[in-house]
Amino acid sequence: MKLYDELVARGLIAQVTDEDQVRDLIDNGKATFYIGFDPTADSLHVGHFMALCLMKRLQMAGNKPIALIGGGTAMIGDPSGKTDMRRMMTREEIDHNCACFKKQMARFIEFGEDKALMVNNADWLLDLNYVDVLREVGACFSVNNMLRAECYKQRMERGLSFLEFNYMIMQSYDFYHLFQTYGCNLQFGGNDQWSNMLGGTELIRRKLGKDANAMTITLLLNSEGKKMGKTEKGAVWLDPNKTSPFEFYQYWRNVADADVMKCIRMLTFLPLEQIDEMADWKDAKLNEAKEILAFELTKLVHGEEEAQKAQAAAKALFVGGGDDANMPTTAIAPEKLTDGQIGILNLMVACGLASSNKEARRLVEQGGVFVDDEKVPTATFAVTEQMLKKGVKIRKGKKVFHKAVLG
């Protein structure tokens, strides 16, 4: 099976323009393509994961990726899928986040001469002259067409700032610049980016002629990605300091039954033949599929050694006792104790297992909190200094494990 058909079979392609040309480009390693990443945090997260895996797949087939860091567009903010305007970030915040992204992407993509490129659109967007943009770019866009775009429709009732209204033009200019500078002939993005991407294709064709070789393809990238990586504690990050390898493994080990095969198909590099054989797995075999998913993705992000540690720790925990060396751990400072102990509600908040004492109390009263495998009987339960010196294992529900130690 050639690459384009494999992407279809894996459920990755949602929409495409110029399908025959796109198929020829990527199947024959002739695509120079880009995917954009807005640096709104200091780490990539699971929502970016599908894009990174896609870039890896295409590079393995001989195509050339361009990872576009949106240092310039981040100063405007993408209105797609947002109910309110994003917080305005400082240039220093954006630059810091861009540097963090570069380190993480190198685990997936091979950068270097004649390999993948990493560029920052701040390098060209911040130097543009406003009047020149209006004349050279703005003249190619119809306001009527822009207002029909889904990315703007969602915001019209609550208010769309003129700042955000310019985002489509800026993203379109990115493709135009990459096309002229690097020969970029293909752009990828999620469903919620379709209007912005069509704008880039149209800009190239209007400026350089209808035969200009510029195409777009969208994936189930953001629409699916937005369903991934969200927990009650927040996002699942690719940075091990924000989401440990154990927590990352556990996230994928606990995906819904209905999603496990879809995730294996879209995100792992297992052969489709092997995945097809797993399609009818149920009950215990479905749990085995979840373990395969969790191991494969943890290996991709954190390396095989960390994946093996996380898998061993998870199996040990679920059979009772076992090695908890790789469990997420919080050190409790001695001054947090009163009369040699700390209440379970305060301990849960300190460990990030609850956002407040009120939430922790509710969890305890519902019978969902365990300390060293024993159900916590009341909200007045306390953990002693001696227990913390040995290390206390806290379990919330069936799937969330944490260790507290005296620090």
Coordinates of C-alpha atoms in Angstrom, one line a residue:
M1 CA 0.0 0.0 0.0
K2 CA 1.4 3.4 -0.9
L3 CA 1.5 6.2 1.6
Y4 CA -1.5 8.2 0.6
D5 CA -3.7 5.1 0.7
E6 CA -2.2 4.2 4.0
L7 CA -3.1 7.7 5.4
V8 CA -6.7 7.2 4.2
A9 CA -6.8 3.7 5.7
R10 CA -5.6 5.0 9.1
G11 CA -8.4 7.6 9.1
L12 CA -6.1 10.6 8.9
I13 CA -7.3 12.4 5.8
A14 CA -10.5 14.4 6.2
Q15 CA -10.5 16.8 3.2
V16 CA -8.1 17.5 0.3
T17 CA -7.8 19.7 -2.7
D18 CA -6.2 18.4 -5.9
E19 CA -6.2 14.8 -4.6
D20 CA -4.4 13.3 -7.6
Q21 CA -1.5 15.7 -7.4
V22 CA -1.3 15.3 -3.6
R23 CA -1.2 11.5 -4.0
D24 CA 1.6 11.8 -6.6
L25 CA 3.6 14.2 -4.4
I26 CA 3.6 12.2 -1.2
D27 CA 3.7 8.7 -2.7
N28 CA 6.8 9.7 -4.6
G29 CA 8.6 11.7 -1.9
K30 CA 8.2 15.0 -3.8
A31 CA 6.3 16.9 -1.2
T32 CA 7.8 19.8 0.7
F33 CA 5.1 20.3 3.3
Y34 CA 4.5 22.4 6.4
I35 CA 2.4 22.1 9.5
G36 CA 2.1 25.1 11.9
F37 CA 2.4 25.1 15.7
D38 CA 1.4 28.2 17.7
P39 CA 3.6 28.4 20.8
T40 CA 0.9 29.2 23.3
A41 CA 2.6 27.1 26.0
D42 CA 6.1 25.9 26.9
S43 CA 5.4 22.3 25.8
L44 CA 3.7 20.5 23.0
H45 CA 0.8 18.3 24.2
V46 CA -1.1 15.3 23.0
G47 CA -3.2 17.5 20.8
H48 CA -0.1 18.1 18.7
F49 CA 0.8 14.4 18.7
M50 CA -1.0 13.4 15.5
A51 CA 0.7 16.2 13.5
L52 CA 4.1 15.1 14.7
C53 CA 3.4 11.5 13.9
L54 CA 2.2 12.5 10.4
M55 CA 5.4 14.5 9.8
K56 CA 7.4 11.5 10.8
R57 CA 5.5 9.2 8.4
L58 CA 5.9 11.5 5.5
Q59 CA 9.6 12.1 6.2
M60 CA 10.2 8.3 6.3
A61 CA 8.7 8.2 2.8
G62 CA 11.2 10.8 1.5
N63 CA 9.1 13.9 1.8
K64 CA 10.5 17.1 3.4
P65 CA 8.8 18.5 6.4
I66 CA 8.8 22.2 7.5
A67 CA 7.9 22.7 11.1
L68 CA 6.5 26.2 11.3
I69 CA 6.6 27.8 14.7
G70 CA 4.1 30.6 14.9
G71 CA 6.1 33.2 16.8
G72 CA 4.5 35.9 14.7
T73 CA 0.9 34.6 14.5
A74 CA 0.9 33.9 18.2
M75 CA 1.0 37.7 18.7
I76 CA -2.4 37.8 17.0
G77 CA -4.1 34.6 18.2
D78 CA -6.1 32.1 16.2
P79 CA -9.9 32.6 16.7
S80 CA -10.6 29.0 15.4
G81 CA -12.7 27.1 18.0
K82 CA -12.3 29.8 20.6
T83 CA -15.2 31.6 22.4
D84 CA -13.0 34.4 23.6
M85 CA -9.9 36.2 22.5
R86 CA -6.7 34.5 23.7
R87 CA -4.5 36.2 26.3
M88 CA -1.9 38.4 24.7
M89 CA 1.6 37.0 25.2
T90 CA 4.8 38.9 25.5
R91 CA 7.5 38.5 22.9
E92 CA 9.7 36.9 25.6
E93 CA 7.0 34.3 26.5
I94 CA 6.6 33.4 22.8
D95 CA 10.4 33.1 22.2
H96 CA 10.7 30.9 25.3
N97 CA 7.9 28.6 24.1
C98 CA 9.4 28.4 20.6
A99 CA 12.7 27.2 22.0
C100 CA 10.9 24.5 24.1
F101 CA 9.0 23.3 21.0
K102 CA 12.2 22.9 19.0
K103 CA 13.7 20.5 21.5
Q104 CA 10.6 18.3 21.7
M105 CA 10.1 18.1 17.9
A106 CA 13.6 16.7 17.4
R107 CA 12.4 13.4 18.9
F108 CA 10.1 12.9 16.0
I109 CA 11.6 14.7 13.0
E110 CA 15.2 14.6 11.7
F111 CA 16.4 18.1 11.2
G112 CA 19.4 19.1 9.1
E113 CA 20.7 20.0 5.6
D114 CA 18.3 18.5 3.0
K115 CA 16.2 17.1 5.8
A116 CA 13.5 18.8 7.9
L117 CA 13.4 22.5 8.4
M118 CA 12.2 24.5 11.4
V119 CA 11.2 28.1 10.8
N120 CA 9.6 30.8 12.8
N121 CA 7.1 33.1 11.1
A122 CA 8.1 35.9 13.3
D123 CA 11.2 36.2 11.0
W124 CA 9.0 37.5 8.2
L125 CA 5.7 38.6 9.6
L126 CA 7.1 41.1 12.1
D127 CA 9.0 42.9 9.4
L128 CA 6.0 43.4 7.1
N129 CA 4.9 46.9 6.3
Y130 CA 1.2 47.3 7.0
V131 CA 0.3 49.3 3.9
D132 CA 2.2 46.8 1.7
V133 CA 0.3 43.9 3.3
L134 CA -3.0 45.7 2.6
R135 CA -2.1 46.3 -1.1
E136 CA -0.3 43.0 -1.9
V137 CA -2.2 40.6 0.2
G138 CA -5.4 42.2 1.5
A139 CA -6.5 42.9 -2.1
C140 CA -6.7 39.1 -2.7
F141 CA -9.2 38.4 0.0
S142 CA -13.0 39.0 0.0
V143 CA -14.4 40.1 3.3
N144 CA -17.7 38.4 2.4
N145 CA -16.0 35.1 1.9
M146 CA -13.9 35.4 5.0
L147 CA -17.1 36.0 7.1
R148 CA -18.5 32.8 5.8
A149 CA -15.6 30.8 7.2
E150 CA -16.3 28.6 10.1
C151 CA -13.4 30.0 12.1
Y152 CA -15.1 33.4 12.2
K153 CA -18.7 32.3 12.3
Q154 CA -18.3 30.9 15.8
R155 CA -17.1 34.3 17.1
M156 CA -19.4 36.7 15.3
E157 CA -22.1 36.7 18.0
R158 CA -19.8 37.2 20.9
G159 CA -17.5 39.6 19.1
L160 CA -14.6 39.1 16.8
S161 CA -11.7 41.6 17.2
F162 CA -10.1 43.1 14.1
L163 CA -6.8 41.8 15.5
E164 CA -8.1 38.2 15.2
F165 CA -9.8 38.9 11.8
N166 CA -6.3 39.3 10.4
Y167 CA -5.2 35.8 11.4
M168 CA -6.4 34.1 8.2
I169 CA -4.4 36.7 6.2
M170 CA -1.3 36.1 8.2
Q171 CA -1.6 32.3 8.0
S172 CA -2.2 32.5 4.2
Y173 CA 0.9 34.7 3.9
D174 CA 2.9 32.0 5.7
F175 CA 2.1 29.5 2.9
Y176 CA 2.9 32.1 0.2
H177 CA 6.2 32.9 1.8
L178 CA 7.2 29.2 2.3
F179 CA 6.2 28.5 -1.3
Q180 CA 8.4 31.2 -2.7
T181 CA 11.3 30.7 -0.2
Y182 CA 11.5 26.9 0.2
G183 CA 9.4 25.5 -2.6
C184 CA 6.8 24.4 -0.1
N185 CA 4.0 22.8 -2.2
L186 CA 1.7 21.3 0.4
Q187 CA 0.2 22.3 3.7
F188 CA -1.4 20.1 6.4
G189 CA -3.7 21.1 9.2
G190 CA -6.8 20.2 11.2
N191 CA -10.4 20.5 10.1
D192 CA -10.7 23.8 12.0
Q193 CA -7.9 25.2 9.8
W194 CA -9.6 24.5 6.5
S195 CA -10.7 28.0 5.7
N196 CA -7.3 29.4 6.6
M197 CA -5.5 26.8 4.5
L198 CA -7.7 27.5 1.5
G199 CA -6.9 31.1 1.9
G200 CA -3.2 30.3 1.5
T201 CA -3.7 28.2 -1.6
E202 CA -5.9 30.9 -3.1
L203 CA -3.3 33.6 -2.3
I204 CA -0.6 31.7 -4.1
R205 CA -2.7 31.1 -7.2
R206 CA -3.9 34.7 -7.4
K207 CA -0.4 36.1 -7.0
L208 CA 1.5 33.6 -9.1
G209 CA -1.1 32.2 -11.5
K210 CA -3.6 29.5 -11.4
D211 CA -1.1 26.9 -12.4
A212 CA 1.0 27.5 -9.3
N213 CA 1.6 24.2 -7.6
A214 CA 0.1 24.7 -4.1
M215 CA -2.3 22.3 -2.5
T216 CA -3.9 21.7 0.8
I217 CA -4.9 18.7 2.8
T218 CA -6.6 18.5 6.2
L219 CA -6.5 15.7 8.7
L220 CA -8.6 14.7 11.6
L221 CA -6.0 16.6 13.5
N222 CA -7.6 19.2 15.7
S223 CA -11.1 17.8 15.7
E224 CA -9.7 14.5 17.1
G225 CA -6.8 16.1 18.9
K226 CA -9.1 18.3 20.9
K227 CA -10.8 15.1 22.3
M228 CA -7.4 13.8 23.3
G229 CA -5.1 14.9 26.0
K230 CA -7.6 16.5 28.4
T231 CA -7.8 15.2 31.9
E232 CA -9.3 16.7 35.1
K233 CA -5.8 17.9 35.9
G234 CA -5.4 19.6 32.6
A235 CA -3.5 18.8 29.4
V236 CA -1.4 15.8 28.8
W237 CA 2.0 17.3 27.9
L238 CA 4.9 15.8 26.0
D239 CA 7.4 17.4 28.4
P240 CA 8.2 14.8 31.1
N241 CA 8.5 17.5 33.7
K242 CA 4.9 18.4 33.1
T243 CA 3.4 14.9 32.5
S244 CA 5.7 12.1 33.7
P245 CA 6.2 9.0 31.4
F246 CA 4.1 7.0 33.9
E247 CA 1.2 9.5 33.7
F248 CA 1.6 9.6 29.9
Y249 CA 1.4 5.8 29.7
Q250 CA -1.6 5.7 32.1
Y251 CA -3.5 8.2 30.0
W252 CA -3.3 6.0 26.9
R253 CA -3.8 2.8 28.9
N254 CA -7.1 4.3 30.1
V255 CA -8.6 5.5 26.8
A256 CA -12.2 4.6 26.2
D257 CA -12.9 1.2 24.8
A258 CA -14.5 2.8 21.7
D259 CA -11.4 4.8 21.0
V260 CA -8.6 2.4 21.5
M261 CA -8.4 0.9 18.0
K262 CA -8.9 4.3 16.4
C263 CA -5.9 5.6 18.3
I264 CA -3.8 2.6 17.4
R265 CA -4.6 3.1 13.8
M266 CA -4.0 6.8 13.7
L267 CA -1.1 7.3 16.1
T268 CA 1.1 4.1 16.1
F269 CA 3.5 2.9 13.5
L270 CA 2.3 -0.7 13.8
P271 CA 1.6 -2.3 10.4
L272 CA -2.0 -2.0 9.3
E273 CA -2.1 -5.8 8.8
Q274 CA -1.4 -6.3 12.5
I275 CA -3.9 -3.6 13.5
D276 CA -6.6 -5.2 11.4
E277 CA -6.0 -8.5 13.2
M278 CA -6.8 -6.6 16.5
A279 CA -10.0 -5.1 15.3
D280 CA -12.3 -7.7 16.8
W281 CA -10.5 -7.9 20.2
K282 CA -12.9 -7.7 23.2
D283 CA -12.8 -7.8 27.0
A284 CA -9.3 -8.9 28.2
K285 CA -7.9 -8.7 24.7
L286 CA -9.1 -5.1 24.5
N287 CA -7.1 -4.3 27.6
E288 CA -4.1 -5.9 25.9
A289 CA -4.7 -3.5 23.0
K290 CA -4.7 -0.6 25.4
E291 CA -1.4 -1.7 26.8
I292 CA 0.1 -2.0 23.3
L293 CA -1.2 1.6 22.5
A294 CA 0.2 3.0 25.7
F295 CA 3.6 1.3 25.3
E296 CA 4.0 2.3 21.6
L297 CA 3.1 6.0 22.2
T298 CA 5.2 6.3 25.4
K299 CA 8.1 4.8 23.4
L300 CA 7.7 7.4 20.7
V301 CA 7.7 10.3 23.1
H302 CA 9.9 9.2 25.9
G303 CA 12.0 6.4 24.5
E304 CA 11.8 2.6 25.0
E305 CA 13.5 2.5 28.4
E306 CA 10.9 4.9 29.9
A307 CA 8.1 3.0 28.2
Q308 CA 9.2 -0.3 29.7
K309 CA 9.5 1.3 33.2
A310 CA 6.0 2.8 32.9
Q311 CA 4.5 -0.4 31.7
A312 CA 6.2 -2.4 34.5
A313 CA 5.0 0.1 37.1
A314 CA 1.5 0.1 35.8
K315 CA 1.2 -3.7 35.8
A316 CA 2.7 -3.9 39.3
L317 CA 0.2 -1.4 40.7
F318 CA -2.8 -3.2 39.3
V319 CA -1.9 -6.5 40.7
G320 CA -1.4 -4.9 44.1
G321 CA 1.8 -3.8 45.8
G322 CA 4.6 -3.9 43.4
D323 CA 7.3 -1.4 42.4
D324 CA 6.1 2.2 42.7
A325 CA 9.5 3.7 41.8
N326 CA 8.1 5.3 38.6
M327 CA 4.8 6.5 40.1
P328 CA 4.2 10.3 40.1
T329 CA 5.5 11.5 43.5
T330 CA 5.0 14.7 45.6
A331 CA 7.4 15.6 48.4
I332 CA 5.5 17.0 51.4
A333 CA 7.5 19.6 53.3
P334 CA 7.6 19.0 57.1
E335 CA 6.0 22.4 57.8
K336 CA 2.9 21.2 56.0
L337 CA 2.3 18.8 58.9
T338 CA 0.4 19.8 62.0
D339 CA 1.1 17.7 65.2
G340 CA 3.0 15.2 63.0
Q341 CA 0.2 14.6 60.5
I342 CA -1.6 16.0 57.4
G343 CA -5.3 15.6 56.6
I344 CA -6.2 13.6 53.6
L345 CA -8.0 16.6 52.0
N346 CA -4.9 18.8 52.3
L347 CA -2.7 16.0 51.1
M348 CA -4.8 15.4 48.0
V349 CA -4.7 19.1 47.0
A350 CA -0.9 19.1 47.6
C351 CA -0.5 16.1 45.3
G352 CA -2.7 17.6 42.6
L353 CA -5.3 14.9 43.0
A354 CA -8.0 17.5 43.7
S355 CA -8.3 21.2 43.0
S356 CA -9.7 22.1 46.4
N357 CA -10.6 20.7 49.8
K358 CA -14.2 20.7 48.7
E359 CA -13.5 18.5 45.7
A360 CA -11.3 16.2 47.8
R361 CA -14.0 15.8 50.4
R362 CA -16.5 14.8 47.7
L363 CA -14.2 12.2 46.4
V364 CA -13.6 10.7 49.9
E365 CA -17.3 10.7 50.7
Q366 CA -18.0 8.9 47.5
G367 CA -15.6 6.2 48.5
G368 CA -13.2 6.8 45.7
V369 CA -10.0 7.5 47.6
F370 CA -7.5 4.8 48.9
V371 CA -4.4 5.1 50.9
D372 CA -2.0 2.1 50.7
D373 CA -4.9 0.1 49.1
E374 CA -7.2 0.8 52.0
K375 CA -10.4 2.9 51.4
V376 CA -10.2 6.2 53.2
P377 CA -13.2 6.0 55.7
T378 CA -13.9 9.7 56.4
A379 CA -12.8 13.2 55.3
T380 CA -11.1 13.6 58.7
F381 CA -8.6 10.8 58.0
A382 CA -5.0 11.9 58.4
V383 CA -1.6 10.6 57.2
T384 CA 1.2 10.6 59.8
E385 CA 4.8 11.7 59.5
Q386 CA 5.9 8.0 59.9
M387 CA 3.7 7.0 57.0
L388 CA 5.1 9.7 54.8
K389 CA 8.7 8.7 55.7
K390 CA 8.0 5.2 54.2
G391 CA 6.0 6.7 51.3
V392 CA 2.2 6.7 51.0
K393 CA 0.4 5.4 47.9
I394 CA -2.8 7.3 47.1
R395 CA -5.3 6.0 44.6
K396 CA -8.1 8.1 43.3
G397 CA -10.8 5.9 41.7
K398 CA -9.6 2.9 39.8
K399 CA -6.9 4.5 37.6
V400 CA -5.1 7.5 39.2
F401 CA -2.1 6.6 41.4
H402 CA 0.2 9.0 43.2
K403 CA 2.8 8.7 45.9
A404 CA 3.4 11.2 48.8
V405 CA 6.7 11.2 50.7
L406 CA 8.2 13.4 53.4
G407 CA 10.4 16.0 51.6

